mmCIF file of C-alpha atoms in Angstrom:
data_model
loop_
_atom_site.group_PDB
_atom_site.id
_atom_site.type_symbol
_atom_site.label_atom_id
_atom_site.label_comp_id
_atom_site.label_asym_id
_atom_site.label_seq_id
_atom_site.Cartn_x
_atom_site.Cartn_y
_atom_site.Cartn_z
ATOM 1 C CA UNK F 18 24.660 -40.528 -12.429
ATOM 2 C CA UNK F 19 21.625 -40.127 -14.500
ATOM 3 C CA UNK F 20 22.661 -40.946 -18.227
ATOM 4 C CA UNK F 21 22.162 -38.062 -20.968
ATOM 5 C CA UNK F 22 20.962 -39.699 -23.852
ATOM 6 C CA UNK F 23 21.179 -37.056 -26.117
ATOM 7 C CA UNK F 24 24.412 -34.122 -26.994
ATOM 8 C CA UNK F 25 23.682 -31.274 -25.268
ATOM 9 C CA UNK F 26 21.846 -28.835 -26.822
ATOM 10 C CA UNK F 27 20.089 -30.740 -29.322
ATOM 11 C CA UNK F 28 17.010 -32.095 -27.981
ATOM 12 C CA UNK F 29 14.822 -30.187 -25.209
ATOM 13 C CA UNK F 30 13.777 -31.766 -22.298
ATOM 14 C CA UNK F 31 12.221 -29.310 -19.003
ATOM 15 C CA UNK F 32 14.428 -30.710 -16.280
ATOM 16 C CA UNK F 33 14.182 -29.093 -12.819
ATOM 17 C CA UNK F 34 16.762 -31.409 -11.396
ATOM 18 C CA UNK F 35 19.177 -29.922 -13.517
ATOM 19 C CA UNK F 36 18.154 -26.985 -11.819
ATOM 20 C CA UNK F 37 19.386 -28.355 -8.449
ATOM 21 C CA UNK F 38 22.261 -29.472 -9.683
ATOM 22 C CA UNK F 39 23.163 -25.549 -10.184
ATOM 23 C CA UNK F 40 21.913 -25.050 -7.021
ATOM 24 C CA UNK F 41 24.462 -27.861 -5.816
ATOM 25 C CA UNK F 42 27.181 -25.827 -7.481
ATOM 26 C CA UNK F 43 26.809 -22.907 -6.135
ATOM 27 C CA UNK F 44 26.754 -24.494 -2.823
ATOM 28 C CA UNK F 45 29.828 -26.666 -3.292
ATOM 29 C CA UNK F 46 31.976 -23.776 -4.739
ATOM 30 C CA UNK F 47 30.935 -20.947 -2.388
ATOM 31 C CA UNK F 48 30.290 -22.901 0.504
ATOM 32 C CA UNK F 49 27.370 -21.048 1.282
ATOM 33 C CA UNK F 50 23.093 -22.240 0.114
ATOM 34 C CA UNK F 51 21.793 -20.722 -2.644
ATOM 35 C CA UNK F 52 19.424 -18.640 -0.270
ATOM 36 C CA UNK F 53 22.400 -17.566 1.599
ATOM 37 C CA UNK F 54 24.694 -16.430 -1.767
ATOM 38 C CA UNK F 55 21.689 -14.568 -3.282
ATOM 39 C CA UNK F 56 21.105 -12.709 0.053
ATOM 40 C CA UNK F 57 23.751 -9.670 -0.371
ATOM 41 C CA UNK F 58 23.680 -10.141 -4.628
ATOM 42 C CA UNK F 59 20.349 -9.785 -4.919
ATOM 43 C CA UNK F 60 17.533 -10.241 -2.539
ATOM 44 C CA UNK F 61 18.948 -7.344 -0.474
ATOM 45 C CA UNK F 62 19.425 -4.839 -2.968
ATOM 46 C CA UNK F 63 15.699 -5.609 -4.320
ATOM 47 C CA UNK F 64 14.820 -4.977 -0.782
ATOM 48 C CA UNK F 65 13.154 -8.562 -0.715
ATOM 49 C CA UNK F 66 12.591 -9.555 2.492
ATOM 50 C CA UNK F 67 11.086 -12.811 4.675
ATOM 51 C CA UNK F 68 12.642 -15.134 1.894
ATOM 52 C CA UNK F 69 12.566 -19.455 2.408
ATOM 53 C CA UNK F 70 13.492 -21.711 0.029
ATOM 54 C CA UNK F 71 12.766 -26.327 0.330
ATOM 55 C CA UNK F 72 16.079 -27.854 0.790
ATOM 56 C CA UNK F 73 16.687 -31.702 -0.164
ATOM 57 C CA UNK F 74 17.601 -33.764 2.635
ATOM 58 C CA UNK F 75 21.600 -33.285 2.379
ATOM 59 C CA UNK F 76 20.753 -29.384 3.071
ATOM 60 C CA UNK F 77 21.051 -27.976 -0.493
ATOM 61 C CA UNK F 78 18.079 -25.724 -1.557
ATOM 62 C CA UNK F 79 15.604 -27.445 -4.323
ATOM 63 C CA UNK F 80 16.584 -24.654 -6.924
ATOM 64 C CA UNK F 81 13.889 -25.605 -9.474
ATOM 65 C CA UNK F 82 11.562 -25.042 -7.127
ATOM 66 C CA UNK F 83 9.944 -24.510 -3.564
ATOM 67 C CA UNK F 84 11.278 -20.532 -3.033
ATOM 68 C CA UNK F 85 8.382 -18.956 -1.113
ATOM 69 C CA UNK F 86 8.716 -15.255 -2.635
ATOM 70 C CA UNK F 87 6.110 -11.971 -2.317
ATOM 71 C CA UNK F 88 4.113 -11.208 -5.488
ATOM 72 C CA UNK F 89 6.092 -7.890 -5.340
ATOM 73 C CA UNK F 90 9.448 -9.984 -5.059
ATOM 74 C CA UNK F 91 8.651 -11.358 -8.648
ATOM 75 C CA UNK F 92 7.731 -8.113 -10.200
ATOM 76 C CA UNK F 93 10.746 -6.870 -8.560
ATOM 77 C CA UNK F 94 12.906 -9.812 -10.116
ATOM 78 C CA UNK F 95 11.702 -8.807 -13.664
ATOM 79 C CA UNK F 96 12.085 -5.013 -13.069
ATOM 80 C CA UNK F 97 15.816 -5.966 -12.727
ATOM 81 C CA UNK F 98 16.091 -7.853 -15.973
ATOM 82 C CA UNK F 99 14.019 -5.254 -17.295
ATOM 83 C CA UNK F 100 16.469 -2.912 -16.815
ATOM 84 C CA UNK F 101 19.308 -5.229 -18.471
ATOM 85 C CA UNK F 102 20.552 -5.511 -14.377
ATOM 86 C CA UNK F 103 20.449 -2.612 -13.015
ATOM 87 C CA UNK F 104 19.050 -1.737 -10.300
ATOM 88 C CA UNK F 105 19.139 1.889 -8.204
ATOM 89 C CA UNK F 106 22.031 2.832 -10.304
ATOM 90 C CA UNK F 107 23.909 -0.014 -9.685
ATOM 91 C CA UNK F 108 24.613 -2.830 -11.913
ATOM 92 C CA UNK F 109 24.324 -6.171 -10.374
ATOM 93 C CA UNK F 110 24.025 -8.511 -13.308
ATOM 94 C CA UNK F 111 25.976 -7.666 -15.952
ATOM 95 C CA UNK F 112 24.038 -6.590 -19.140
ATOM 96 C CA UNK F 113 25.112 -9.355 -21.630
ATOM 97 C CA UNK F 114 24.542 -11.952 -18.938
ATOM 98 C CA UNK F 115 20.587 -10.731 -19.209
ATOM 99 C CA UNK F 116 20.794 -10.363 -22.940
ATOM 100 C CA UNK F 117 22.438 -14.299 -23.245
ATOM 101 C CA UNK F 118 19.936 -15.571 -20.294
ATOM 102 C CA UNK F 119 16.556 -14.494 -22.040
ATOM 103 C CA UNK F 120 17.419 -14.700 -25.815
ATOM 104 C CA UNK F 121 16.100 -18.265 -27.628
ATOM 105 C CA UNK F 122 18.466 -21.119 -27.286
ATOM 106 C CA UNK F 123 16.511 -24.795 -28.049
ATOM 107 C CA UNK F 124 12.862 -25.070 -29.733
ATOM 108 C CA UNK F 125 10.379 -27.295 -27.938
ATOM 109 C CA UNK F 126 8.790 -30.066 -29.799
ATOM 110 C CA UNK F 127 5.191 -30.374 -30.628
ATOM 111 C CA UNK F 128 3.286 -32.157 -33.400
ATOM 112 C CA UNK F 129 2.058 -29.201 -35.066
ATOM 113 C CA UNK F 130 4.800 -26.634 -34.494
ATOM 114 C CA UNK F 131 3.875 -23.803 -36.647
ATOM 115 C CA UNK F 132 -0.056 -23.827 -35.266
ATOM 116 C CA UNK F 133 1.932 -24.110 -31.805
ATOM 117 C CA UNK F 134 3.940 -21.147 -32.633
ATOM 118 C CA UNK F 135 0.714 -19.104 -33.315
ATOM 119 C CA UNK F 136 -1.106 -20.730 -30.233
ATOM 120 C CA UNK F 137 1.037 -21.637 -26.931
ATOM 121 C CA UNK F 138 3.679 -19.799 -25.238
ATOM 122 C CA UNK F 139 5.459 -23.278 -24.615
ATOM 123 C CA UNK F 140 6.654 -23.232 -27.458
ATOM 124 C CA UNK F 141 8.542 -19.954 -28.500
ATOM 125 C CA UNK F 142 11.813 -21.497 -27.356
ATOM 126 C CA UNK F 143 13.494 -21.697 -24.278
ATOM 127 C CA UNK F 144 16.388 -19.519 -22.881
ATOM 128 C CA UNK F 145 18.734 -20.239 -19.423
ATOM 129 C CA UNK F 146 15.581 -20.562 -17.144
ATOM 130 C CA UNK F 147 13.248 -18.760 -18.930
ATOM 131 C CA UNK F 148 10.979 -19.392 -21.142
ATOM 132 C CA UNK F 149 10.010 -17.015 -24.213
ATOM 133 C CA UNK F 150 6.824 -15.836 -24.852
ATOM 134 C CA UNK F 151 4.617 -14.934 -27.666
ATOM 135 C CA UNK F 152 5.061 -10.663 -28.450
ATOM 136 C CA UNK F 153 8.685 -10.937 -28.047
ATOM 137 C CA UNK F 154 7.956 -11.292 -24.173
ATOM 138 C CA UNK F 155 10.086 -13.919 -22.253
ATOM 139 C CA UNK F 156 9.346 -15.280 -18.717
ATOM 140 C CA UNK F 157 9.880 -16.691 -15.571
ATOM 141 C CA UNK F 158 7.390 -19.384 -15.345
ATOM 142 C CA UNK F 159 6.484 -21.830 -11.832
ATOM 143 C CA UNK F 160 3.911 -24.517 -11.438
ATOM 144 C CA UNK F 161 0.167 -23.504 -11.428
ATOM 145 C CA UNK F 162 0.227 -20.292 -13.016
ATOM 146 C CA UNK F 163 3.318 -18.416 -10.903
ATOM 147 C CA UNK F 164 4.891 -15.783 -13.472
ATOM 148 C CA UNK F 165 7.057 -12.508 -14.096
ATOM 149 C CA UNK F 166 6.321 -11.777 -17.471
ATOM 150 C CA UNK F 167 8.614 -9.258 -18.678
ATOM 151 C CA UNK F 168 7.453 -7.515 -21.745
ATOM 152 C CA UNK F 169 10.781 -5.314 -23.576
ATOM 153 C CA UNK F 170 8.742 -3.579 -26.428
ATOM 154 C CA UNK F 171 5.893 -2.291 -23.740
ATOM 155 C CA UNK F 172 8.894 -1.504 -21.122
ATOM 156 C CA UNK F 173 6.540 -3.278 -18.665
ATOM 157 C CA UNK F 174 6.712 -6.132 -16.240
ATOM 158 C CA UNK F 175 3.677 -8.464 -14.999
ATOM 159 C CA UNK F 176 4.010 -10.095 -11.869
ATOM 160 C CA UNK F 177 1.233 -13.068 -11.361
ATOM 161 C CA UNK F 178 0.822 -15.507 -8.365
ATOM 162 C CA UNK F 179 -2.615 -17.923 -8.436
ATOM 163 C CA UNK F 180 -3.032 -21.426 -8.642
ATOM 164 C CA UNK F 181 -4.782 -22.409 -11.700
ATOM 165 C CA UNK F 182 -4.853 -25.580 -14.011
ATOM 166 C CA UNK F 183 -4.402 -23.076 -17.456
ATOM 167 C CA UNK F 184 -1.490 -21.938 -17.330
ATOM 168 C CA UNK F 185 -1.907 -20.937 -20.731
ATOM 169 C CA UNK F 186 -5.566 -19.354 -20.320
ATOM 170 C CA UNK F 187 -3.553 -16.833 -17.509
ATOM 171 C CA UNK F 188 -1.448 -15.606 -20.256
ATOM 172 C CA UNK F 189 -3.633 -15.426 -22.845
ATOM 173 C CA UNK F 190 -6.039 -13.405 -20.719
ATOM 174 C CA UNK F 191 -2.706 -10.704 -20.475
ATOM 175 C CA UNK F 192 -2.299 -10.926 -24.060
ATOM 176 C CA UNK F 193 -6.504 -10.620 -24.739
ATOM 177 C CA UNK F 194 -6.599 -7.678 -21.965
ATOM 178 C CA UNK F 195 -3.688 -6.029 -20.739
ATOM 179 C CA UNK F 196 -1.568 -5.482 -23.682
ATOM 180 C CA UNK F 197 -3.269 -3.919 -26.027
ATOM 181 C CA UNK F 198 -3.884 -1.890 -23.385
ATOM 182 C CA UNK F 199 -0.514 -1.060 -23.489
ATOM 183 C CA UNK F 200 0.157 2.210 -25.372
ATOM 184 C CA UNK F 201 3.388 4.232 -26.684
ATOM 185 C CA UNK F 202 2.375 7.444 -25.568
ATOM 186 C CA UNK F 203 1.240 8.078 -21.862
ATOM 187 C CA UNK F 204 -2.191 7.829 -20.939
ATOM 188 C CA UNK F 205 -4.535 10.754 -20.800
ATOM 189 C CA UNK F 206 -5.293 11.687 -16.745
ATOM 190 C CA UNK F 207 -8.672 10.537 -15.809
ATOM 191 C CA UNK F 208 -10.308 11.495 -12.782
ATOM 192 C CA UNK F 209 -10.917 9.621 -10.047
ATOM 193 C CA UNK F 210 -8.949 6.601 -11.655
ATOM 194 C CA UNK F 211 -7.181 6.021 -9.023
ATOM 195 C CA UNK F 212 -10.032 6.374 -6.154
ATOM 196 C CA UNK F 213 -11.817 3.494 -8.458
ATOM 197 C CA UNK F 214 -9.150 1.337 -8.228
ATOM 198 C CA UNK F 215 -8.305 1.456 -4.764
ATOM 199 C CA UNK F 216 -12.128 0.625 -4.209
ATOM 200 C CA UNK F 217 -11.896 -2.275 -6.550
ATOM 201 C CA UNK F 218 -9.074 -3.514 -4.852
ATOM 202 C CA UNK F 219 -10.646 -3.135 -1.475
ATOM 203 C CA UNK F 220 -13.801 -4.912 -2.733
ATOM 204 C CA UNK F 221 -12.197 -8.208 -3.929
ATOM 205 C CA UNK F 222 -12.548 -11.027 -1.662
ATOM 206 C CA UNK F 223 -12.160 -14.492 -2.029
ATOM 207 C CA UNK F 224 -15.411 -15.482 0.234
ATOM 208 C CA UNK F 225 -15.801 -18.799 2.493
ATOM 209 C CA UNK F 226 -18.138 -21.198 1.904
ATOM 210 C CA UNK F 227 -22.210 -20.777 3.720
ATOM 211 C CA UNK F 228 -24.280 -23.639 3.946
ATOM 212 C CA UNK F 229 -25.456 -23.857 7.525
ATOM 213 C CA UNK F 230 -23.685 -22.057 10.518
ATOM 214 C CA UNK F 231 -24.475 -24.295 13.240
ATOM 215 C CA UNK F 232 -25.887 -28.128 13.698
ATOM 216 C CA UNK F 233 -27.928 -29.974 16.441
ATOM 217 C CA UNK F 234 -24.827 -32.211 17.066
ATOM 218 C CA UNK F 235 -22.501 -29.208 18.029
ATOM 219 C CA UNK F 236 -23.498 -29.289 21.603
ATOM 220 C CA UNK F 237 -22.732 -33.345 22.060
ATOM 221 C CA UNK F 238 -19.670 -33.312 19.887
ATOM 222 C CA UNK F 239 -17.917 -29.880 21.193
ATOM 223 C CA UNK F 240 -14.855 -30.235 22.804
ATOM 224 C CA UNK F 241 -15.468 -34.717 22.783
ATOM 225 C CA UNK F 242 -12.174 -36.324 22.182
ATOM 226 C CA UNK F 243 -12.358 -39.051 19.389
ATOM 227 C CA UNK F 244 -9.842 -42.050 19.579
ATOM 228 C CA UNK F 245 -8.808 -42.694 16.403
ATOM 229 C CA UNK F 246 -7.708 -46.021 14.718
ATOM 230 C CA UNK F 247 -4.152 -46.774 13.508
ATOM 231 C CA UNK F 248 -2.962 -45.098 10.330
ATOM 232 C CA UNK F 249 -0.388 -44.031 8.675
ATOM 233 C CA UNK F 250 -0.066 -40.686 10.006
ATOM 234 C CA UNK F 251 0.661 -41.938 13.506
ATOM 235 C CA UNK F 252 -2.450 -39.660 14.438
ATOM 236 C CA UNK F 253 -4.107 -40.274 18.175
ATOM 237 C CA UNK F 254 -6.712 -38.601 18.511
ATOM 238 C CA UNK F 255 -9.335 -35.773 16.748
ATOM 239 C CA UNK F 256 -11.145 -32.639 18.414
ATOM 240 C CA UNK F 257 -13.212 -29.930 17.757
ATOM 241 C CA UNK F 258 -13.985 -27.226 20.100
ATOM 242 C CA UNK F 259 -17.161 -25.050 19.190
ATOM 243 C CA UNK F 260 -17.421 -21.843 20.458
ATOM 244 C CA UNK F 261 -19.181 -18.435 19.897
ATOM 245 C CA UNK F 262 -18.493 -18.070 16.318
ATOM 246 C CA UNK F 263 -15.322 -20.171 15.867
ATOM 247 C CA UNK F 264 -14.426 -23.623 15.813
ATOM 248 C CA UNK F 265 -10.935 -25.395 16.773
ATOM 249 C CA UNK F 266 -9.548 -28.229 14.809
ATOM 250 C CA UNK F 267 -7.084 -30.173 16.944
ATOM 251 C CA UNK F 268 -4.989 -33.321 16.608
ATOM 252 C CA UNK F 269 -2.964 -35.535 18.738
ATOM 253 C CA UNK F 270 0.074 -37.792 16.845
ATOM 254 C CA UNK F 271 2.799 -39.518 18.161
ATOM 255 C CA UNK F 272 4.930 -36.070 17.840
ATOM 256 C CA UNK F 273 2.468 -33.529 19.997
ATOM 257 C CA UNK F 274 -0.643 -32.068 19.315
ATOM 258 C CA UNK F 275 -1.702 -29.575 16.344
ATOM 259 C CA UNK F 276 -4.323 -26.833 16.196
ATOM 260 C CA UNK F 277 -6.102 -24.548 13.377
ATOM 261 C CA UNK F 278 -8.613 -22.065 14.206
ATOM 262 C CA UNK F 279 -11.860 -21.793 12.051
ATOM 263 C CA UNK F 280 -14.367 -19.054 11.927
ATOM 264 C CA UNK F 281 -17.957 -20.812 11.569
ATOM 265 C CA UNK F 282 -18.507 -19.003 7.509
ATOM 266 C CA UNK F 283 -15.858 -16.513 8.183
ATOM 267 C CA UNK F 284 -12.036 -16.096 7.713
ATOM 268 C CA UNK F 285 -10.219 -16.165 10.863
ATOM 269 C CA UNK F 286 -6.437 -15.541 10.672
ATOM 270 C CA UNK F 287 -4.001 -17.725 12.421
ATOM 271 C CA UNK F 288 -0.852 -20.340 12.336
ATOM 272 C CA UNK F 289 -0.493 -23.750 12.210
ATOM 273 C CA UNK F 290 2.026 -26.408 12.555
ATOM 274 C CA UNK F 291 -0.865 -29.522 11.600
ATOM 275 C CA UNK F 292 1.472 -32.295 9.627
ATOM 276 C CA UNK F 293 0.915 -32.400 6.180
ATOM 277 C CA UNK F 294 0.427 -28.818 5.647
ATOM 278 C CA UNK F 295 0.712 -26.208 3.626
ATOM 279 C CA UNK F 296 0.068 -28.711 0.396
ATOM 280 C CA UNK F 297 3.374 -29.316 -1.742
ATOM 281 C CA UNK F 298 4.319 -31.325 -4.968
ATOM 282 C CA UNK F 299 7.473 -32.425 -3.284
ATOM 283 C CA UNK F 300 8.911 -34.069 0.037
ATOM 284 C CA UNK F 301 11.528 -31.155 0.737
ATOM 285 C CA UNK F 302 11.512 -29.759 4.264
ATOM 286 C CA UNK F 303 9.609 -26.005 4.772
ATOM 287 C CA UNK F 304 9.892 -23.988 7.985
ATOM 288 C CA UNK F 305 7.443 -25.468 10.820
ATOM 289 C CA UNK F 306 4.966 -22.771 11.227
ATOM 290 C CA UNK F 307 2.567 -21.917 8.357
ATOM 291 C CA UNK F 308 0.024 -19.224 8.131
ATOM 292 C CA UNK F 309 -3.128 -19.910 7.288
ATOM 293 C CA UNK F 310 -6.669 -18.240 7.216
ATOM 294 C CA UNK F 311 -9.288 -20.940 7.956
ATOM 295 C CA UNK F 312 -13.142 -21.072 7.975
ATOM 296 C CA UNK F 313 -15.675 -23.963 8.600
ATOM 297 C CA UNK F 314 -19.854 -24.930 7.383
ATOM 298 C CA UNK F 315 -22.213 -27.092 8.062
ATOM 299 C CA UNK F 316 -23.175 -29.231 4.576
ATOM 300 C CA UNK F 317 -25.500 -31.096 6.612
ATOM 301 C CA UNK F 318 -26.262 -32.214 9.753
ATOM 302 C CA UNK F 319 -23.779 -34.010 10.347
ATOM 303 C CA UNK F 320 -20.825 -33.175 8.066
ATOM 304 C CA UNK F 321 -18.671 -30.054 8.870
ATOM 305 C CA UNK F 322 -16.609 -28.710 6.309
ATOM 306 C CA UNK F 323 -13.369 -26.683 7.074
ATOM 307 C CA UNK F 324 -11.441 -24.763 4.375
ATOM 308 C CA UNK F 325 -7.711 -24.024 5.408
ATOM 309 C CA UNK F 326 -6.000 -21.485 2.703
ATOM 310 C CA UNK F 327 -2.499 -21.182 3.014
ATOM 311 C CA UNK F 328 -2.406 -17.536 1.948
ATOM 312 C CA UNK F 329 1.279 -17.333 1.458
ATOM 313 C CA UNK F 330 1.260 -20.321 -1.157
ATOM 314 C CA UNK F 331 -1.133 -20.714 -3.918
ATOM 315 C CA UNK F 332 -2.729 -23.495 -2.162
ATOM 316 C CA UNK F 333 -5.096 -24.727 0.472
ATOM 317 C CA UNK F 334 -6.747 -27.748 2.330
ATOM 318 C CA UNK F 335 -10.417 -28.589 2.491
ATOM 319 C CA UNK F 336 -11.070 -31.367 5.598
ATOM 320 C CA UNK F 337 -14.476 -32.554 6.028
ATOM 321 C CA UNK F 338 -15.404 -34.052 9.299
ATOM 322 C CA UNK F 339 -18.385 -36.561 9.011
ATOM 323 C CA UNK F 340 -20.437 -37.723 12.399
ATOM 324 C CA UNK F 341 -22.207 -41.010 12.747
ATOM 325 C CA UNK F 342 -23.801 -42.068 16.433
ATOM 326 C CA UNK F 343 -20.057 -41.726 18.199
ATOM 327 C CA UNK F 344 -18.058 -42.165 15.100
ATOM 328 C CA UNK F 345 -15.933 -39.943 13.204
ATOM 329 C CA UNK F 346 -14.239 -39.674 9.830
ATOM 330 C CA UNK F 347 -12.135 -37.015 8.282
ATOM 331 C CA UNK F 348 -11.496 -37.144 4.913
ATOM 332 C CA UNK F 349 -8.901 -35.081 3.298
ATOM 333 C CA UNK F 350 -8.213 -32.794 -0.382
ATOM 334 C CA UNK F 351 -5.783 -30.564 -1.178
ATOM 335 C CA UNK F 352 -6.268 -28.230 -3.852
ATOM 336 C CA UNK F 353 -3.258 -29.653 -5.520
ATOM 337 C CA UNK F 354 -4.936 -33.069 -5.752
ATOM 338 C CA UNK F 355 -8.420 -31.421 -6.128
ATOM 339 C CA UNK F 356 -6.814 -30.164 -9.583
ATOM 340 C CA UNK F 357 -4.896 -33.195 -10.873
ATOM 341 C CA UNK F 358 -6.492 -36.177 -12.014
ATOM 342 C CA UNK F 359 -5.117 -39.892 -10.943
ATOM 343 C CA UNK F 360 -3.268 -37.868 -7.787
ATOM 344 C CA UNK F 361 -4.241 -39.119 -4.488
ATOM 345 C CA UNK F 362 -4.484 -36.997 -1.498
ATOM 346 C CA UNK F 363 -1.350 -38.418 0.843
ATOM 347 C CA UNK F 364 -3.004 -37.902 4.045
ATOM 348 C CA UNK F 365 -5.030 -41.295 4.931
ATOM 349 C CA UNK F 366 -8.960 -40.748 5.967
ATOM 350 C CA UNK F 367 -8.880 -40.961 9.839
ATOM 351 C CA UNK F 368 -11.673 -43.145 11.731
ATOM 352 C CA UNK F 369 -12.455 -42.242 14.866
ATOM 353 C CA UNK F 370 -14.853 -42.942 18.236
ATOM 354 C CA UNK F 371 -15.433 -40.781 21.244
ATOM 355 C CA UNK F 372 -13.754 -41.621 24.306
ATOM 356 C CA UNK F 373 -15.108 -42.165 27.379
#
């Protein structure tokens, strides 16, 4: 019902809800969800597995957004375009369908278009749901710095998942680093290449935070159930349970009671069904159970500071807890909020007191 001010194809605008409305479509016409179509056309051929996709409250996936996908899923995706879609010998897009899909169609505006040309990679024209890139490259592109770059001339395909607020500083670090790296000829064999990247790979870690491991208040507070005001969120009640090395977050709402398990300034692997998480721009609905690595510090005395990452999105939580006599507060920021400025974190602070 939205009006369309302008005749197709002559102004560009990036509109994801047009995106849903294919998704819609599909839907309508094959009577199956998107997720459900794509399953024997293309997610099992690619042997991607352990797919989910948000769907809007009248059950039709997002489309523009919200598919939870492996990093290898992506590079996967691009391989296939790569190869104008084929895949294993078989062809399951047809070849002018890829050639159409990733070729320039509409120019985006800027103020400066030729400098924008040179500089930005939004703004080398945009295809059917790609975008093109600088180096004759074109793209699959999702918020915070989610890409399959697929590179023709180099016969190569990137694959990237992060969250980041420069987009543009991700790709130009590919462009600065790994292309030119990029030869015609195959590399000369050098040995113990691949020994030094496997330890590389093995030695990257994305460490918790250390300030203090343990506080005087751990052995009043453990395990003390704090009654917490009305809010919002319908939350009851707050607890943390110290023990050797570990620390459990728990709350009570009007629905049932949620846990996530800290390490005290270590990761500690687990799942969690806490409302509110993993963080999301949107309202669409994601499967109950998310897994999460969390770990917790001591800033002071009296604060304790949990970081929950959300390893299988881009994102994560930090909650701080903050003790005063028998009061509470707990104060949260996702890193989606953490990143954008005039957002507000949608969870409310919660005030608390010990019971009893």
């Amino acid at each position: 019902s939205l009006p369309i001010p302008n005749q197709p194809g002559t102004a560009f605008l990036y509109n994801s809800g047009a995106t849903y409305m294919l998704s819609a479509i599909v839907q309508k016409v094959t009577g199956q969800k998107l997720i459900e179509y794509l399953q024997p056309r293309l997610f099992q051929p690619l042997g991607i597995e352990a797919v989910s996709w948000e769907s809007c409250p009248c059950g039709i996936n997002s489309g523009g957004w919200g598919l939870k996908i492996q990093t290898e899923g992506l590079a996967k995706f691009g391989l296939l375009y790569l190869q104008k879609g084929k895949w294993n010998g078989r062809q399951l897009l047809p070849a002018e369908w890829v050639n159409e899909a990733t070729s320039f169609k509409i120019q985006q505006p800027a103020s400066d278009l030729e400098k924008a040309k040179k500089e930005s990679d939004w703004h080398q024209g945009y295809c059917y749901q790609f975008w093109r890139c600088r180096h004759n490259a074109y793209r699959g592109d999702g918020a915070f710095g989610q890409f399959t770059i697929v590179l023709p001339e180099q016969d190569a395909v990137l694959a990237i998942t992060s969250e980041t607020t420069s987009m543009q500083g991700e790709l130009d670090v590919v462009w600065e680093h790994l292309l030119p790296a990029m030869k015609d000829s195959v590399l000369p064999a050098r040995r113990g290449s691949q020994a030094e990247l496997r330890e590389k790979l093995r030695s990257l870690a994305l460490l918790p935070s250390k300030a203090n491991p343990s506080s005087p208040l751990v052995a009043r507070i453990s395990g003390k159930e704090y009654k917490i005001q009305s809010n919002d969120a319908c939350a009851r009640s707050v607890t943390l349970e110290f023990r050797m090395g570990s620390c459990t977050f728990s709350l009570r709402d009007d629905q049932g009671e949620y846990h996530v398990n800290c390490g005290i300034e270590r990761w500690l692997d687990g799942e969690t069904a806490m409302p509110g998480t993993p963080p999301k721009l949107t309202q669409g609905k994601l499967p109950p159970i998310s897994k999460v690595a969390a770990s917790g510090t001591w800033k002071d005395e009296n604060t304790f500071e949990m970081t929950w990452r959300f390893y299988e999105t881009p994102h994560h939580d930090t909650v701080t807890c903050r003790f005063e006599g028998d009061k509470l507060r707990v104060e949260y920021l996702d890193s989606i909020t953490q990143m954008s400025a005039g957002r507000k974190d949608k969870r409310p602070p919660l005030e608390g007191q010990m019971a009893g």
